[in-house]
Tab-separated table of C-alpha atoms in Angstrom:
chain	number	residue	atom	x	y	z
Z	1	MET	CA	125.414	85.290	143.814
Z	2	GLU	CA	128.372	82.997	143.360
Z	3	PRO	CA	131.150	83.996	140.914
Z	4	ASP	CA	130.373	80.991	138.717
Z	5	GLU	CA	126.746	82.119	138.456
Z	6	ILE	CA	127.815	85.643	137.539
Z	7	SER	CA	130.035	84.417	134.728
Z	8	THR	CA	127.213	82.198	133.465
Z	9	MET	CA	124.828	85.160	133.376
Z	10	ASP	CA	127.347	87.185	131.385
Z	11	THR	CA	127.587	84.538	128.699
Z	12	LEU	CA	123.858	84.111	128.206
Z	13	PRO	CA	122.282	85.505	125.013
Z	14	VAL	CA	120.552	88.836	125.367
Z	15	SER	CA	117.129	87.264	124.878
Z	16	ASN	CA	117.692	84.864	127.786
Z	17	VAL	CA	119.013	87.630	130.001
Z	18	SER	CA	115.892	89.694	129.384
Z	19	ASP	CA	113.695	86.791	130.471
Z	20	ALA	CA	115.500	86.641	133.780
Z	21	ALA	CA	115.867	90.345	134.280
Z	22	THR	CA	113.297	92.443	136.040
Z	23	SER	CA	113.044	95.034	133.293
Z	24	GLU	CA	112.745	94.618	129.532
Z	25	PRO	CA	115.324	96.233	127.230
Z	26	ALA	CA	114.312	99.319	125.293
Z	27	LEU	CA	112.357	98.927	122.067
Z	28	PHE	CA	114.121	100.248	118.970
Z	29	ARG	CA	116.791	101.781	121.180
Z	30	GLU	CA	118.713	103.105	118.168
Z	31	CYS	CA	115.724	105.113	116.877
Z	32	PRO	CA	115.272	108.775	117.872
Z	33	SER	CA	112.506	109.642	120.295
Z	34	PHE	CA	110.420	111.575	117.777
Z	35	ALA	CA	110.341	108.512	115.488
Z	36	ILE	CA	109.196	106.300	118.359
Z	37	TYR	CA	106.420	108.679	119.400
Z	38	THR	CA	105.324	109.179	115.810
Z	39	ALA	CA	105.093	105.428	115.325
Z	40	ALA	CA	103.113	105.093	118.548
Z	41	GLY	CA	100.679	107.758	117.338
Z	42	CYS	CA	100.309	105.905	114.018
Z	43	CYS	CA	99.482	102.702	115.897
Z	44	PHE	CA	96.713	104.405	117.852
Z	45	LEU	CA	95.412	106.071	114.680
Z	46	ILE	CA	95.329	102.721	112.883
Z	47	ALA	CA	93.342	101.262	115.765
Z	48	LEU	CA	90.990	104.247	115.733
Z	49	ILE	CA	90.302	103.804	112.003
Z	50	GLY	CA	90.597	100.064	111.560
Z	51	VAL	CA	88.382	98.907	114.421
Z	52	PRO	CA	85.183	100.796	113.488
Z	53	PHE	CA	85.550	100.357	109.726
Z	54	ASN	CA	86.236	96.632	109.914
Z	55	ALA	CA	83.424	96.171	112.424
Z	56	VAL	CA	81.001	98.173	110.282
Z	57	THR	CA	81.965	96.153	107.204
Z	58	ILE	CA	81.268	92.876	109.018
Z	59	MET	CA	77.937	94.130	110.342
Z	60	ALA	CA	76.903	95.584	106.987
Z	61	LEU	CA	77.637	92.351	105.145
Z	62	GLY	CA	75.989	90.369	107.935
Z	63	LYS	CA	72.827	92.365	107.444
Z	64	CYS	CA	72.807	91.542	103.721
Z	65	LYS	CA	71.448	88.314	102.303
Z	66	LEU	CA	74.547	86.235	102.787
Z	67	LYS	CA	72.742	82.981	102.013
Z	68	ALA	CA	72.282	84.141	98.434
Z	69	LYS	CA	75.949	85.127	98.106
Z	70	PRO	CA	77.917	82.977	100.562
Z	71	ALA	CA	81.320	84.037	99.175
Z	72	SER	CA	80.868	87.285	101.089
Z	73	LEU	CA	82.143	85.253	104.029
Z	74	PHE	CA	85.627	85.581	102.568
Z	75	ILE	CA	85.414	89.347	102.928
Z	76	MET	CA	83.984	89.062	106.444
Z	77	ASN	CA	86.756	86.634	107.373
Z	78	MET	CA	89.414	89.040	106.122
Z	79	CYS	CA	87.840	91.936	108.011
Z	80	ALA	CA	87.644	89.812	111.180
Z	81	ALA	CA	91.384	89.165	111.012
Z	82	ASP	CA	92.065	92.841	110.285
Z	83	LEU	CA	89.780	93.832	113.154
Z	84	LEU	CA	91.815	91.793	115.636
Z	85	LEU	CA	95.083	93.030	114.175
Z	86	SER	CA	94.100	96.698	114.361
Z	87	GLY	CA	92.132	96.395	117.601
Z	88	VAL	CA	94.570	94.324	119.659
Z	89	HIS	CA	98.073	94.339	118.207
Z	90	ALA	CA	98.233	97.938	116.980
Z	91	PRO	CA	97.303	99.574	120.339
Z	92	LEU	CA	99.488	97.147	122.302
Z	93	THR	CA	102.407	98.050	120.066
Z	94	GLY	CA	101.623	101.755	120.541
Z	95	LEU	CA	101.653	101.388	124.330
Z	96	ALA	CA	104.909	99.452	124.216
Z	97	LEU	CA	106.510	102.157	122.068
Z	98	LEU	CA	105.441	104.877	124.503
Z	99	ARG	CA	106.915	102.909	127.381
Z	100	ARG	CA	109.903	101.903	125.213
Z	101	THR	CA	109.542	98.348	126.542
Z	102	TRP	CA	107.251	95.322	126.544
Z	103	THR	CA	105.737	94.407	129.905
Z	104	LEU	CA	104.636	90.880	129.074
Z	105	GLY	CA	104.583	87.555	130.844
Z	106	SER	CA	106.348	84.501	129.480
Z	107	VAL	CA	103.152	83.173	127.865
Z	108	ALA	CA	102.199	86.495	126.282
Z	109	ARG	CA	105.685	86.855	124.818
Z	110	ARG	CA	104.981	83.826	122.646
Z	111	LEU	CA	101.271	84.261	122.053
Z	112	LEU	CA	101.632	87.848	120.825
Z	113	PRO	CA	103.900	87.136	117.816
Z	114	LEU	CA	102.065	83.853	117.111
Z	115	SER	CA	98.686	85.553	116.908
Z	116	ARG	CA	100.100	88.426	114.845
Z	117	PHE	CA	101.519	86.121	112.181
Z	118	VAL	CA	98.342	84.008	112.153
Z	119	LEU	CA	96.168	87.084	111.595
Z	120	LEU	CA	98.438	88.369	108.823
Z	121	ALA	CA	98.369	85.003	107.071
Z	122	THR	CA	94.587	84.753	107.446
Z	123	SER	CA	94.073	88.176	105.916
Z	124	MET	CA	96.350	87.407	102.959
Z	125	LEU	CA	94.818	83.964	102.343
Z	126	SER	CA	91.337	85.508	102.456
Z	127	MET	CA	92.338	88.048	99.823
Z	128	MET	CA	93.597	85.266	97.578
Z	129	ALA	CA	90.354	83.324	98.104
Z	130	ILE	CA	88.318	86.398	97.106
Z	131	SER	CA	90.263	86.897	93.877
Z	132	ILE	CA	90.130	83.213	92.919
Z	133	SER	CA	86.403	83.008	93.602
Z	134	ARG	CA	85.710	86.048	91.435
Z	135	VAL	CA	87.586	84.593	88.482
Z	136	ILE	CA	85.792	81.253	88.820
Z	137	LEU	CA	82.448	83.047	88.979
Z	138	ILE	CA	83.128	84.618	85.573
Z	139	THR	CA	85.073	81.908	83.757
Z	140	GLN	CA	83.175	78.896	85.144
Z	141	PRO	CA	79.678	80.110	86.079
Z	142	ALA	CA	78.250	76.595	85.716
Z	143	ILE	CA	80.270	75.226	88.633
Z	144	SER	CA	80.569	78.379	90.738
Z	145	ASN	CA	77.229	77.886	92.505
Z	146	ARG	CA	78.120	74.336	93.529
Z	147	LEU	CA	81.708	75.137	94.391
Z	148	PHE	CA	80.918	78.210	96.474
Z	149	SER	CA	77.882	76.979	98.331
Z	150	MET	CA	77.459	78.144	101.919
Z	151	ARG	CA	78.713	74.835	103.277
Z	152	ASN	CA	81.799	74.812	101.064
Z	153	VAL	CA	82.650	78.437	101.789
Z	154	ILE	CA	82.470	77.814	105.533
Z	155	LEU	CA	84.828	74.868	105.074
Z	156	MET	CA	87.156	77.111	103.060
Z	157	VAL	CA	87.151	79.742	105.808
Z	158	VAL	CA	87.978	77.098	108.414
Z	159	THR	CA	90.741	75.798	106.134
Z	160	ILE	CA	92.207	79.300	105.845
Z	161	TRP	CA	92.538	79.591	109.617
Z	162	PHE	CA	93.865	76.035	109.849
Z	163	LEU	CA	96.571	76.701	107.262
Z	164	ALA	CA	97.533	80.000	108.909
Z	165	ILE	CA	98.021	78.228	112.235
Z	166	MET	CA	99.753	75.151	110.850
Z	167	MET	CA	102.301	77.296	109.009
Z	168	LEU	CA	103.606	78.450	112.402
Z	169	MET	CA	103.465	75.183	114.322
Z	170	PRO	CA	107.128	74.263	113.612
Z	171	THR	CA	108.167	77.634	115.011
Z	172	CYS	CA	105.757	77.403	117.937
Z	173	PHE	CA	107.296	74.119	119.079
Z	174	GLY	CA	110.870	75.212	118.364
Z	175	ILE	CA	111.371	72.771	115.488
Z	176	TYR	CA	112.293	75.494	113.009
Z	177	GLY	CA	112.936	78.842	114.642
Z	178	GLN	CA	111.219	80.037	117.800
Z	179	PHE	CA	109.287	82.928	119.238
Z	180	GLY	CA	111.360	85.300	121.308
Z	181	ARG	CA	112.830	88.783	121.612
Z	182	ASP	CA	114.695	90.227	118.661
Z	183	ASN	CA	118.014	91.613	119.873
Z	184	VAL	CA	118.003	94.335	117.204
Z	185	THR	CA	114.526	95.826	117.680
Z	186	GLY	CA	113.636	94.553	121.158
Z	187	SER	CA	110.254	93.311	119.904
Z	188	TYR	CA	108.886	89.797	120.202
Z	189	THR	CA	108.784	87.959	116.900
Z	190	ILE	CA	110.224	84.894	115.149
Z	191	VAL	CA	113.913	84.524	116.016
Z	192	ALA	CA	116.602	81.949	115.316
Z	193	ASP	CA	116.581	78.713	117.265
Z	194	SER	CA	119.554	77.082	118.942
Z	195	ALA	CA	120.777	75.857	115.555
Z	196	GLY	CA	120.679	79.380	114.117
Z	197	ARG	CA	117.646	78.708	111.864
Z	198	SER	CA	114.898	81.303	111.465
Z	199	PRO	CA	111.954	81.053	109.013
Z	200	ARG	CA	111.042	84.716	109.388
Z	201	ALA	CA	112.417	85.892	106.039
Z	202	ILE	CA	111.032	82.825	104.270
Z	203	TYR	CA	107.630	83.446	105.816
Z	204	TYR	CA	107.455	87.040	104.581
Z	205	ILE	CA	108.810	86.215	101.121
Z	206	PHE	CA	106.474	83.264	100.601
Z	207	THR	CA	103.420	85.154	101.859
Z	208	PHE	CA	104.107	88.266	99.803
Z	209	LEU	CA	105.088	86.557	96.552
Z	210	THR	CA	102.266	84.021	96.707
Z	211	SER	CA	99.588	86.615	97.395
Z	212	PHE	CA	100.925	89.096	94.870
Z	213	ALA	CA	101.224	86.493	92.108
Z	214	THR	CA	97.746	85.115	92.803
Z	215	LEU	CA	96.102	88.515	92.857
Z	216	THR	CA	97.932	89.710	89.747
Z	217	ILE	CA	97.043	86.629	87.707
Z	218	CYS	CA	93.427	86.497	88.875
Z	219	TYR	CA	92.642	90.168	88.380
Z	220	THR	CA	94.433	90.282	85.028
Z	221	ARG	CA	92.273	87.378	83.874
Z	222	LEU	CA	89.254	89.107	85.358
Z	223	PHE	CA	89.936	92.294	83.435
Z	224	TYR	CA	90.263	90.583	80.071
Z	225	GLU	CA	87.190	88.419	80.666
Z	226	VAL	CA	85.157	91.485	81.545
Z	227	ARG	CA	86.616	93.364	78.601
Z	228	ASP	CA	85.699	90.569	76.174
Z	229	SER	CA	82.235	90.274	77.675
Z	230	SER	CA	81.651	93.999	77.201
Z	231	LYS	CA	82.723	93.760	73.558
Z	232	ARG	CA	80.378	90.833	72.937
Z	233	SER	CA	77.518	92.694	74.590
Z	234	ASN	CA	78.166	95.770	72.477
Z	235	ARG	CA	78.243	93.730	69.264
Z	236	SER	CA	75.045	91.881	70.111
Z	237	SER	CA	73.231	95.118	70.957
Z	238	ALA	CA	74.311	96.876	67.749
Z	239	PRO	CA	71.480	97.256	65.115
Z	240	ARG	CA	71.671	94.945	62.106
Z	241	GLY	CA	70.388	95.635	58.582
Z	242	GLY	CA	69.914	99.348	59.074
Z	243	SER	CA	68.616	101.521	61.849
Z	244	TRP	CA	65.765	100.511	64.087
Z	245	ALA	CA	63.506	103.108	62.515
Z	246	THR	CA	63.855	101.698	58.976
Z	247	ARG	CA	62.910	98.171	59.938
Z	248	PRO	CA	59.379	96.930	59.163
Z	249	PRO	CA	57.076	97.111	62.129
Z	250	VAL	CA	56.310	93.398	61.737
Z	251	ALA	CA	59.917	92.389	62.303
Z	252	ARG	CA	60.068	92.780	66.002
Z	253	ALA	CA	63.627	93.362	67.039
Z	254	ALA	CA	64.987	91.247	69.808
Z	255	GLN	CA	65.701	93.326	72.822
Z	256	PRO	CA	69.473	93.748	73.246
Z	257	PRO	CA	70.820	92.030	76.322
Z	258	SER	CA	71.311	94.266	79.288
Z	259	VAL	CA	74.914	94.846	80.199
Z	260	ASP	CA	74.058	94.738	83.860
Z	261	THR	CA	72.654	91.209	83.618
Z	262	SER	CA	75.736	89.527	82.217
Z	263	PRO	CA	77.773	87.550	84.755
Z	264	ALA	CA	80.919	89.480	83.954
Z	265	ASP	CA	79.306	92.868	84.435
Z	266	GLN	CA	77.609	91.695	87.621
Z	267	GLU	CA	81.068	90.814	88.848
Z	268	ILE	CA	82.479	94.256	88.131
Z	269	GLU	CA	80.325	96.211	90.530
Z	270	SER	CA	81.060	93.848	93.362
Z	271	THR	CA	84.691	93.619	92.374
Z	272	GLU	CA	84.900	97.383	92.722
Z	273	GLY	CA	84.885	96.700	96.438
Z	274	ALA	CA	87.248	93.788	96.350
Z	275	SER	CA	89.751	93.270	99.094
Z	276	THR	CA	92.500	95.732	99.120
Z	277	SER	CA	95.302	94.013	100.494
Z	278	SER	CA	97.368	93.551	97.274
Z	279	SER	CA	100.413	95.220	95.964
Z	280	SER	CA	102.047	97.025	93.125
Z	281	GLY	CA	99.727	97.282	90.187
Z	282	ALA	CA	102.056	99.947	88.901
Z	283	SER	CA	104.366	97.397	87.299
Z	284	ALA	CA	101.903	94.649	86.330
Z	285	PHE	CA	99.361	97.015	84.812
Z	286	ARG	CA	101.627	99.792	83.552
Z	287	ASN	CA	100.731	99.111	79.937
Z	288	LEU	CA	97.031	99.173	80.694
Z	289	VAL	CA	97.259	102.461	82.523
Z	290	THR	CA	99.288	104.115	79.762
Z	291	LYS	CA	96.752	102.995	77.157
Z	292	LEU	CA	93.704	104.352	78.956
Z	293	ASN	CA	93.593	107.409	76.705
Z	294	THR	CA	94.004	105.380	73.503
Z	295	MET	CA	91.708	102.440	74.299
Z	296	GLN	CA	87.956	102.784	74.090
Z	297	LEU	CA	87.177	101.672	77.619
Z	298	SER	CA	83.753	101.778	79.150
Z	299	LYS	CA	83.102	103.391	82.489
Z	300	LYS	CA	83.013	99.995	84.172
Z	301	ASP	CA	86.298	99.009	82.546
Z	302	ARG	CA	87.949	102.098	83.948
Z	303	LYS	CA	86.514	101.412	87.402
Z	304	LEU	CA	87.817	97.874	87.226
Z	305	ILE	CA	91.316	99.097	86.340
Z	306	ILE	CA	91.235	101.572	89.224
Z	307	MET	CA	90.125	98.801	91.583
Z	308	ILE	CA	92.896	96.468	90.415
Z	309	ALA	CA	95.526	99.185	90.765
Z	310	ALA	CA	94.264	100.039	94.263
Z	311	ILE	CA	94.407	96.418	95.388
Z	312	LEU	CA	97.866	95.726	94.024
Z	313	CYS	CA	99.346	99.044	95.158
Z	314	SER	CA	97.991	98.622	98.680
Z	315	VAL	CA	99.710	95.249	99.148
Z	316	TRP	CA	102.862	96.549	97.503
Z	317	ILE	CA	103.015	99.541	99.832
Z	318	CYS	CA	101.997	97.718	103.013
Z	319	TYR	CA	103.853	94.412	102.738
Z	320	LEU	CA	106.823	94.850	100.413
Z	321	PRO	CA	108.868	97.137	102.740
Z	322	MET	CA	108.750	94.662	105.628
Z	323	THR	CA	109.550	91.803	103.253
Z	324	LEU	CA	112.651	93.616	102.010
Z	325	VAL	CA	113.662	94.520	105.556
Z	326	LYS	CA	113.471	90.881	106.616
Z	327	ILE	CA	115.531	89.801	103.612
Z	328	PHE	CA	118.293	92.367	104.212
Z	329	GLU	CA	117.836	92.736	107.971
Z	330	LYS	CA	121.563	92.650	108.698
Z	331	ASP	CA	122.240	95.628	106.436
Z	332	VAL	CA	119.297	97.978	107.096
Z	333	PRO	CA	118.925	100.599	109.847
Z	334	VAL	CA	116.617	99.836	112.738
Z	335	ILE	CA	114.231	102.641	111.838
Z	336	LEU	CA	113.239	100.736	108.691
Z	337	PHE	CA	112.030	97.883	110.916
Z	338	LEU	CA	109.821	100.379	112.708
Z	339	ILE	CA	108.416	101.733	109.437
Z	340	GLY	CA	107.781	98.196	108.211
Z	341	TYR	CA	105.770	97.306	111.313
Z	342	ILE	CA	103.593	100.394	110.930
Z	343	LEU	CA	102.901	99.672	107.251
Z	344	VAL	CA	101.901	96.091	108.041
Z	345	TYR	CA	99.426	97.356	110.622
Z	346	LEU	CA	98.222	99.950	108.128
Z	347	ALA	CA	97.026	97.173	105.822
Z	348	SER	CA	94.427	96.194	108.426
Z	349	CYS	CA	92.524	99.453	108.007
Z	350	VAL	CA	93.006	99.979	104.257
Z	351	ASN	CA	90.511	97.326	103.123
Z	352	PRO	CA	87.266	98.845	104.451
Z	353	LEU	CA	88.342	102.289	103.265
Z	354	VAL	CA	88.732	101.030	99.705
Z	355	TYR	CA	85.385	99.250	99.894
Z	356	MET	CA	83.670	102.536	100.727
Z	357	VAL	CA	85.477	104.514	98.044
Z	358	LEU	CA	85.334	102.103	95.102
Z	359	SER	CA	82.108	100.128	95.481
Z	360	HIS	CA	78.695	101.777	95.463
Z	361	GLU	CA	77.155	98.473	96.580
Z	362	TYR	CA	79.235	98.446	99.740
Z	363	ARG	CA	78.412	102.085	100.306
Z	364	ASP	CA	74.747	101.124	100.058
Z	365	ALA	CA	75.375	98.324	102.542
Z	366	TYR	CA	77.013	100.788	104.940
Z	367	ARG	CA	74.131	103.227	104.566
Z	368	GLY	CA	71.580	100.477	105.043
Z	369	LEU	CA	73.219	99.477	108.295
Z	370	PHE	CA	72.233	102.812	109.823
Z	371	ARG	CA	68.868	103.133	108.101
Z	372	SER	CA	65.580	101.305	108.243
Z	373	VAL	CA	65.936	100.359	104.561
Z	374	PRO	CA	67.770	97.017	104.253
Z	375	PRO	CA	70.933	97.199	102.121
Z	376	ARG	CA	71.317	95.398	98.838
Z	377	ALA	CA	73.347	92.225	99.024
Z	378	PRO	CA	76.648	92.640	97.171
Z	379	ARG	CA	76.630	90.401	94.105
Z	380	TRP	CA	80.039	89.128	95.189
């Protein structure tokens, strides 16, 4: 090699040197070995949990009568994105951590971060679509059937994937940022372009704040609508003009409306298994939680509060750390990047777990998948 070529190689950025070098630089080289191996084990564990649970959720919902409730496609779409994230990206990251390097070709180095960000955006957009559709079902039942027909829901699912891909097109073509190797962590992600511009922090902030605000507003509205509906049902079912026994036998009392048949209460049971990818209900619903002992809440109201808290806390725990790391990336230790990556992958296996724990209808769907008795279709 000529001296001029040697000096040119020395002045190249680290990311360009790694493309030309025969071996990749070490991943998270500043992290201790036990942290790297622990993170690799977490990646494999996430794949072991997320793949079967997301697959079972998709199959269970597919076995239900989806034509009657087409909005279930939103949940299946979210689980499909989580399935790919936990089944492809999590184990690949685990293998790379064990080897302390990425062994990827030039095409894979760009496709890997592109697909990861697309899947994350698809999962978050699907969660927002689920929450919005639930609120519309309760507040505007007259238009919900037309708005969420099978044809329209399929178009919405396609639009979700289209938006997730289009958000990254400027980065993919190097217009605003680019895909490459991060010099700090050694991983392949969105990095600054030749002009020093990187949309990575903006991407995380926009995705987190938009999803958290949408889920908080929608589920807060959902709670109060359900709460008001329960109060109206209780008032309408209360006896008037004395007890039932003292009324003349000729005056046939109108049968009180069943709580389970009201649109709001039908929404609760399905909402118990709503997508869990949302964040910190601790702050948004702190007043509600502290008043649980003083308010006269029904059993379904309490279940709804637990579901809302689980959704918001899950997004808060899984996505907020990485968002903060990307905002203050110049001032945080490298190990926090590693923790943030693991928590983001963790979100891909949290959703089906919450479905099984909080929704008896989804539990019935899971049981029906392995039995001869067909499962009940979730109401939403």
